[in-house]
Coordinates of C-alpha atoms in Angstrom, one line a residue:
A30 CA -54.3 -65.1 109.5
S31 CA -55.5 -62.5 107.1
V32 CA -53.3 -59.4 106.4
V33 CA -54.8 -56.0 105.8
D34 CA -53.0 -53.9 103.2
P35 CA -52.1 -50.7 105.0
N36 CA -52.2 -48.7 101.8
Q37 CA -55.6 -49.0 100.1
D38 CA -55.0 -46.0 97.8
D39 CA -52.9 -48.0 95.3
N40 CA -55.4 -50.8 94.7
E41 CA -57.6 -49.2 92.1
V42 CA -57.3 -47.8 88.7
A43 CA -59.8 -45.0 88.0
L44 CA -61.5 -44.7 84.5
S45 CA -63.7 -41.7 84.0
V46 CA -66.8 -42.5 82.0
T47 CA -69.7 -40.2 81.0
L48 CA -72.9 -42.3 81.1
T49 CA -76.4 -41.0 80.7
E50 CA -79.6 -42.8 79.8
E51 CA -78.8 -42.2 76.1
E52 CA -75.0 -41.6 75.8
L53 CA -71.9 -43.6 76.7
A54 CA -68.6 -41.7 76.3
Y55 CA -65.0 -42.0 77.5
D56 CA -63.8 -38.8 76.0
H57 CA -63.8 -35.4 77.8
V58 CA -64.2 -33.1 74.8
T59 CA -65.6 -29.7 75.8
A60 CA -67.4 -27.2 73.7
D61 CA -64.3 -25.1 73.0
M62 CA -62.4 -28.1 71.5
Y63 CA -64.3 -28.6 68.3
N64 CA -61.6 -26.9 66.1
D65 CA -58.5 -27.7 64.1
Q66 CA -56.2 -27.6 67.2
Y67 CA -57.8 -30.8 68.6
S68 CA -58.4 -32.5 65.2
V69 CA -56.6 -35.6 64.1
G70 CA -56.7 -37.6 60.9
A71 CA -54.8 -38.4 57.7
E72 CA -54.6 -37.3 54.1
S73 CA -56.0 -40.8 53.0
T74 CA -58.9 -42.6 54.6
L75 CA -58.4 -43.3 58.3
G76 CA -60.3 -45.7 60.5
A77 CA -60.4 -44.3 64.1
G78 CA -62.2 -46.0 66.9
S79 CA -62.9 -46.3 70.6
V80 CA -63.7 -49.4 72.7
F81 CA -66.9 -49.4 74.8
S82 CA -67.9 -51.8 77.6
I83 CA -71.6 -52.6 77.8
G84 CA -72.7 -53.9 81.2
A85 CA -76.3 -54.8 80.4
E86 CA -78.3 -55.5 77.3
D87 CA -79.2 -52.3 75.5
V88 CA -80.4 -51.0 72.1
L89 CA -77.9 -49.0 70.1
T90 CA -79.6 -46.3 67.9
G91 CA -76.8 -44.0 66.9
I92 CA -73.1 -43.1 66.9
S93 CA -72.0 -39.6 67.8
V94 CA -68.8 -38.2 66.3
G95 CA -67.1 -34.9 67.2
W96 CA -65.8 -32.9 64.3
G97 CA -63.3 -30.0 64.5
A98 CA -63.5 -29.6 60.7
V99 CA -65.9 -30.9 58.0
D100 CA -66.2 -31.0 54.2
G101 CA -69.4 -32.9 53.8
Q102 CA -67.8 -36.2 52.8
M103 CA -69.3 -39.6 53.0
I104 CA -68.2 -41.4 56.1
T105 CA -68.5 -45.0 57.2
L106 CA -69.6 -46.1 60.7
Q107 CA -68.8 -49.6 61.9
V108 CA -69.3 -51.4 65.2
Y109 CA -67.7 -54.8 66.0
K110 CA -67.7 -57.1 69.0
W111 CA -64.3 -56.7 70.6
D112 CA -61.9 -59.2 72.3
A113 CA -59.7 -57.2 74.6
A114 CA -57.4 -60.1 75.4
T115 CA -56.4 -60.7 71.8
M116 CA -57.0 -57.2 70.5
T117 CA -59.2 -58.5 67.7
V118 CA -62.7 -57.9 66.4
G119 CA -65.5 -60.4 66.3
D120 CA -69.0 -60.1 64.7
L121 CA -69.8 -57.0 62.7
V122 CA -72.8 -55.3 64.4
L123 CA -73.0 -52.2 62.2
D124 CA -71.7 -51.1 58.8
T125 CA -73.3 -48.0 57.3
D126 CA -72.3 -45.1 55.1
V127 CA -73.7 -41.6 56.0
E128 CA -73.1 -38.0 54.9
Q129 CA -70.8 -36.3 57.4
G130 CA -72.8 -33.0 57.2
T131 CA -71.6 -29.4 57.1
E132 CA -71.4 -28.5 60.8
T133 CA -68.6 -29.0 63.3
G134 CA -69.4 -30.1 66.9
Q135 CA -70.7 -33.4 68.3
I136 CA -72.9 -34.8 65.5
T137 CA -75.2 -37.8 66.0
Y138 CA -75.9 -40.3 63.2
T139 CA -78.9 -42.6 63.7
F140 CA -79.7 -45.9 62.1
A141 CA -81.9 -48.9 62.6
P142 CA -81.7 -50.2 66.2
R143 CA -79.1 -52.8 67.0
Q144 CA -79.4 -55.1 70.1
L145 CA -76.2 -55.2 72.1
T146 CA -75.5 -57.9 74.6
P147 CA -73.1 -57.3 77.5
G148 CA -69.5 -57.2 76.4
D149 CA -67.0 -55.0 74.7
Y150 CA -67.5 -53.3 71.3
L151 CA -65.2 -51.3 69.0
A152 CA -66.9 -48.4 67.3
V153 CA -65.0 -47.0 64.2
V154 CA -65.5 -44.0 61.9
Y155 CA -63.8 -43.9 58.5
F156 CA -63.0 -40.5 57.1
M157 CA -60.4 -38.4 55.2
G158 CA -58.6 -35.3 56.4
Y159 CA -57.7 -33.9 59.8
Q160 CA -61.2 -33.6 61.2
L161 CA -61.9 -35.9 64.2
V162 CA -61.6 -34.3 67.6
C163 CA -59.6 -36.0 70.4
D164 CA -59.4 -34.7 74.0
L165 CA -55.5 -35.0 74.2
S166 CA -55.8 -36.6 77.7
N167 CA -52.8 -38.5 79.0
D168 CA -54.6 -41.8 79.6
G169 CA -56.7 -41.8 76.4
I170 CA -56.4 -44.5 73.7
L171 CA -57.2 -44.1 70.0
Y172 CA -57.7 -47.3 68.0
V173 CA -56.4 -47.0 64.4
V174 CA -58.0 -49.5 62.0
S175 CA -56.4 -50.3 58.7
G176 CA -57.9 -53.4 57.0
N177 CA -57.5 -56.3 59.4
V178 CA -54.8 -54.5 61.4
I179 CA -55.7 -52.6 64.6
N180 CA -53.2 -50.5 66.5
T181 CA -53.4 -48.3 69.5
Q182 CA -52.3 -44.7 69.4
V183 CA -51.4 -42.9 72.7
G184 CA -50.7 -39.2 73.2
L185 CA -53.9 -38.0 71.4
G186 CA -56.3 -38.9 74.1
Y187 CA -59.8 -40.4 73.5
P188 CA -61.6 -39.6 70.3
A189 CA -65.0 -37.9 70.4
I190 CA -66.8 -41.1 69.4
R191 CA -69.8 -41.9 71.6
M192 CA -72.5 -44.6 71.6
I193 CA -76.1 -43.5 71.6
F194 CA -78.8 -45.7 73.1
G195 CA -82.6 -45.5 72.7
E196 CA -86.0 -47.2 73.0
G197 CA -86.2 -48.6 69.5
I198 CA -87.0 -52.3 68.9
A199 CA -84.1 -54.2 67.3
V200 CA -85.5 -57.0 65.2
A201 CA -83.7 -60.4 65.1
K202 CA -83.7 -60.7 61.3
D203 CA -83.9 -57.6 59.1
V204 CA -82.4 -58.0 55.7
A205 CA -82.4 -55.0 53.3
I206 CA -81.4 -55.1 49.6
T207 CA -78.5 -52.7 49.0
D208 CA -77.7 -53.4 45.3
I209 CA -78.8 -55.4 42.3
P210 CA -75.7 -55.9 40.2
S211 CA -77.3 -58.3 37.8
P212 CA -79.2 -58.1 35.6
A213 CA -78.0 -54.7 34.3
I214 CA -80.5 -51.9 34.4
E215 CA -79.8 -51.1 30.7
G216 CA -79.3 -53.4 27.7
L217 CA -80.7 -56.8 26.8
F218 CA -81.7 -59.3 29.5
A219 CA -81.1 -63.0 28.6
D220 CA -83.6 -65.6 29.7
N221 CA -81.0 -67.6 31.6
E222 CA -79.2 -64.6 33.1
P223 CA -78.9 -65.0 36.9
I224 CA -80.4 -62.4 39.2
V225 CA -77.8 -61.2 41.8
I226 CA -78.6 -59.1 44.8
S227 CA -76.5 -57.6 47.6
V228 CA -78.1 -57.4 51.0
A229 CA -77.3 -55.9 54.4
N230 CA -78.4 -57.6 57.7
N231 CA -79.8 -54.9 60.0
G232 CA -80.9 -57.5 62.6
Y233 CA -78.9 -58.9 65.5
E234 CA -79.1 -62.5 64.4
A235 CA -77.5 -64.1 61.4
A236 CA -79.7 -63.8 58.3

């Protein structure tokens, strides 16, 4: 015979998520929190991130970051596929350097569209200084990335890192040249000198 649990109130764990047609966010940062009081960071470069669960295929067009202080530095944005069971990253979906800008608040950085399949993703911003806003919620998690090591930090709440979705078309294969280290721009060029180029894959399939 089946047994009915008399207390149904303890069977669920609530997770508050802000979801619009364009933005996915777990933080609850409000307009009055973009200041030094809510800013976290480090004197050296810090990788801070948040994990996002995508329920349906969508097109990622930007990452929004909340700053309580700025100095116009270059920041790095990365998005990885995420394995929650092993706390490890998978394929690198995005890796781009952008100028932070000179304004505090929730700033959106756009890039070539990336096709995301259903699953979990870790979005990370690399920066220096005490500048990233967190909501200081009791249940929030901040992922701290240092090389291949990823740790979770509690007590600071969720960071103001949000995924932005749009209507762009993500191409399967889109390779862009980022650097030509050889031959040198200046000096003599030998006939047998190899040509070396560095590329970035902006597509969602392996190049």
